[in-house]
Coordinates of C-alpha atoms in Angstrom, one line a residue:
X10 CA -55.4 63.3 28.1
X11 CA -52.9 60.5 28.4
X12 CA -49.7 60.6 26.3
X13 CA -48.4 57.5 24.5
X14 CA -45.4 55.9 26.0
X15 CA -43.9 55.9 22.5
X16 CA -43.3 59.6 22.7
X17 CA -40.7 60.5 25.4
X18 CA -42.5 63.8 26.0
X19 CA -45.0 62.0 28.2
X20 CA -42.9 62.6 31.3
X21 CA -42.7 66.3 30.8
X22 CA -46.4 66.6 30.1
X23 CA -47.3 64.5 33.1
X24 CA -45.0 66.5 35.5
X25 CA -46.4 69.8 34.1
X26 CA -50.0 68.7 34.7
X27 CA -49.1 67.5 38.2
X28 CA -47.4 70.8 38.9
X29 CA -50.5 72.8 37.7
X30 CA -52.8 70.7 39.8
X31 CA -50.6 71.0 42.8
X32 CA -50.4 74.8 42.5
X33 CA -54.2 75.1 42.2
X34 CA -54.9 72.9 45.2
X35 CA -52.2 74.7 47.3
X36 CA -53.6 78.1 46.5
X37 CA -57.2 77.0 47.4
X38 CA -56.2 75.4 50.7
X39 CA -53.9 78.1 52.1
X40 CA -55.8 81.0 53.6
X41 CA -52.7 83.0 54.3
X42 CA -51.6 86.4 53.0
X43 CA -50.8 86.5 49.3
X44 CA -47.1 86.9 49.8
X45 CA -47.0 83.9 52.2
X46 CA -49.0 81.8 49.8
X47 CA -46.5 82.5 47.0
X48 CA -43.6 81.6 49.3
X49 CA -45.0 78.4 50.7
X50 CA -46.2 77.3 47.3
X51 CA -42.9 78.0 45.6
X52 CA -41.0 76.1 48.3
X53 CA -43.3 73.0 47.9
X54 CA -43.2 73.2 44.1
X55 CA -39.4 73.5 44.0
X56 CA -38.8 70.6 46.3
X57 CA -41.4 68.1 45.0
X58 CA -42.1 69.0 41.4
X59 CA -39.6 71.3 39.7
X60 CA -36.6 69.1 40.5
X61 CA -38.1 66.0 38.9
X62 CA -39.4 68.0 36.0
X63 CA -36.0 69.5 35.4
X64 CA -34.4 66.0 35.5
X65 CA -36.9 64.6 33.1
X66 CA -36.4 67.5 30.7
X67 CA -32.6 67.2 30.8
X68 CA -32.7 63.4 30.3
X69 CA -35.2 63.8 27.5
X70 CA -33.0 66.3 25.7
X71 CA -29.9 64.1 26.1
X72 CA -31.7 61.1 24.8
X73 CA -33.3 63.0 21.9
X74 CA -29.9 64.4 20.8
X75 CA -28.2 61.1 21.3
X76 CA -30.8 59.4 19.1
X77 CA -30.4 62.1 16.4
X78 CA -26.6 61.5 16.4
X79 CA -27.1 57.7 16.0
X80 CA -29.3 58.2 12.9
X81 CA -27.2 61.0 11.4
X82 CA -25.5 60.1 8.1
X83 CA -22.2 61.7 9.3
X84 CA -21.9 59.0 12.0
X85 CA -19.8 56.1 10.6
X86 CA -22.0 53.1 9.7
X87 CA -20.0 50.7 11.8
X88 CA -20.7 52.7 14.9
X89 CA -24.4 53.3 14.4
X90 CA -25.6 49.9 15.7
X91 CA -23.4 50.1 18.8
X92 CA -24.5 53.7 19.5
X93 CA -28.2 52.8 19.0
X94 CA -27.9 50.0 21.5
X95 CA -26.1 52.4 23.9
X96 CA -28.8 55.0 23.3
X97 CA -31.5 52.4 24.0
X98 CA -29.7 51.3 27.2
X99 CA -29.5 54.9 28.4
X100 CA -33.2 55.4 27.6
X101 CA -34.2 52.2 29.4
X102 CA -32.0 53.1 32.4
X103 CA -33.7 56.5 32.6
X104 CA -37.1 54.9 32.3
X105 CA -36.3 52.5 35.0
X106 CA -35.3 55.4 37.3
X107 CA -38.7 57.1 36.7
X108 CA -40.7 53.9 37.2
X109 CA -42.4 55.3 40.3
X110 CA -43.6 58.3 38.3
X111 CA -45.0 56.0 35.7
X112 CA -46.9 54.1 38.3
X113 CA -48.1 57.3 39.9
X114 CA -49.5 58.6 36.6
X115 CA -51.2 55.3 35.8
X116 CA -49.1 54.9 32.7
X117 CA -48.2 51.4 33.8
X118 CA -49.7 49.0 36.2
X119 CA -48.6 45.6 37.6
X120 CA -45.2 44.2 37.9
X121 CA -44.7 43.2 34.3
X122 CA -43.6 46.6 32.9
X123 CA -40.8 46.9 35.4
X124 CA -39.7 43.4 34.7
X125 CA -39.7 44.0 31.0
X126 CA -37.6 47.1 31.4
X127 CA -35.1 45.3 33.6
X128 CA -34.9 42.3 31.3
X129 CA -34.3 44.6 28.3
X130 CA -31.5 46.4 30.2
X131 CA -29.8 43.1 31.0
X132 CA -30.2 42.0 27.4
X133 CA -28.6 45.2 26.1
X134 CA -25.8 44.9 28.6
X135 CA -25.0 41.4 27.4
X136 CA -25.1 42.6 23.7
X137 CA -22.8 45.6 24.5
X138 CA -20.2 43.6 26.5
X139 CA -18.6 42.5 23.2
X140 CA -18.2 46.1 22.2
X141 CA -16.9 47.2 25.6
X142 CA -13.3 47.8 24.5
X143 CA -14.4 49.8 21.5
X144 CA -16.7 51.9 23.6
X145 CA -13.9 52.6 26.1
X146 CA -11.6 53.5 23.3
X147 CA -14.3 55.9 22.0
X148 CA -15.0 57.6 25.3
X149 CA -11.7 57.4 27.0
X150 CA -8.8 59.8 26.2
X151 CA -6.1 58.3 23.9
X152 CA -3.1 56.5 25.3
X153 CA -0.9 59.3 23.9
X154 CA -2.7 61.8 26.2
X155 CA -2.5 59.4 29.2
X156 CA 1.0 58.5 28.3
X157 CA 0.2 54.9 29.2
X158 CA 2.3 52.1 27.7
X159 CA 0.0 49.4 29.2
X160 CA -3.1 50.9 27.6
X161 CA -2.0 50.8 23.9
X162 CA -4.2 48.6 21.8
X163 CA -1.4 47.2 19.6
X164 CA -1.0 44.0 21.6
X165 CA 2.7 44.6 22.4
X166 CA 2.6 45.2 26.1
X167 CA 6.2 44.3 27.0
X168 CA 7.7 46.2 24.1
X169 CA 5.7 49.3 25.0
X170 CA 6.7 49.0 28.7
X171 CA 10.4 48.6 27.8
X172 CA 10.3 51.6 25.4
X173 CA 8.6 53.7 28.1
X174 CA 11.3 52.7 30.7
X175 CA 14.1 53.4 28.2
X176 CA 12.7 56.9 27.5
X177 CA 13.6 58.2 30.9
X178 CA 16.8 60.2 31.6
X179 CA 19.9 58.4 32.8
X180 CA 18.2 55.0 32.8
X181 CA 21.4 53.2 31.8
X182 CA 23.6 55.0 34.4
X183 CA 24.2 54.1 38.0
X184 CA 22.1 56.1 40.5
X185 CA 23.9 58.5 42.8
X186 CA 23.2 56.4 45.9
X187 CA 24.6 53.1 44.5
X188 CA 27.7 53.3 46.9
X189 CA 25.4 53.1 49.9
X190 CA 24.5 49.6 49.0
X191 CA 28.1 48.5 48.3
X192 CA 29.9 49.8 51.4
X193 CA 29.2 48.9 55.0
X194 CA 27.3 45.8 54.1
X195 CA 26.9 43.3 56.9
X196 CA 28.6 39.9 56.5
X197 CA 26.1 37.2 55.8
X198 CA 25.2 35.3 59.0
X199 CA 26.7 38.0 61.3
X200 CA 23.3 39.5 62.1
X201 CA 21.4 37.0 64.2
X202 CA 18.4 37.4 66.4
X203 CA 19.1 37.6 70.1
X204 CA 15.8 36.1 71.2

């Protein structure tokens, strides 16, 4: 039975079915001892099927929780639309990474599905570019933590830089090595190349 692409569980179900078929075929073909069959089968299963199954499961769980947070009433209304677009972008990116699995399982055929996913990713990226600064502010640590005067979002770059410089110790005093620059200076024009 095929699962609808509307439900993200299709990938898990497909990989579990493939894993079951692979195990049955492997056990039938191998005429080795029982212990050897288990070892060989487990190695093949871990390499080819369990890894992709685990990745699909993790991505599905992340996407599901992300979507739940975007629809949660506790999420500020102004952020919901941006987070939904970001969630859709992650889902499409993940789907694009598993396009080979989709073709293998005959869930899609032809080149049109891959093109649609790629066009949707590009469209979402162009929609999200206007919200890039807000997204960076959401995910990045605050400027207070980074102690970065250039990263403050108040628009007063030079004032922030000047106040950061003036916060240092002994910034208005001469350095201890200032005399080295004042004594034993060569006379201008006395040092000439000998070539």
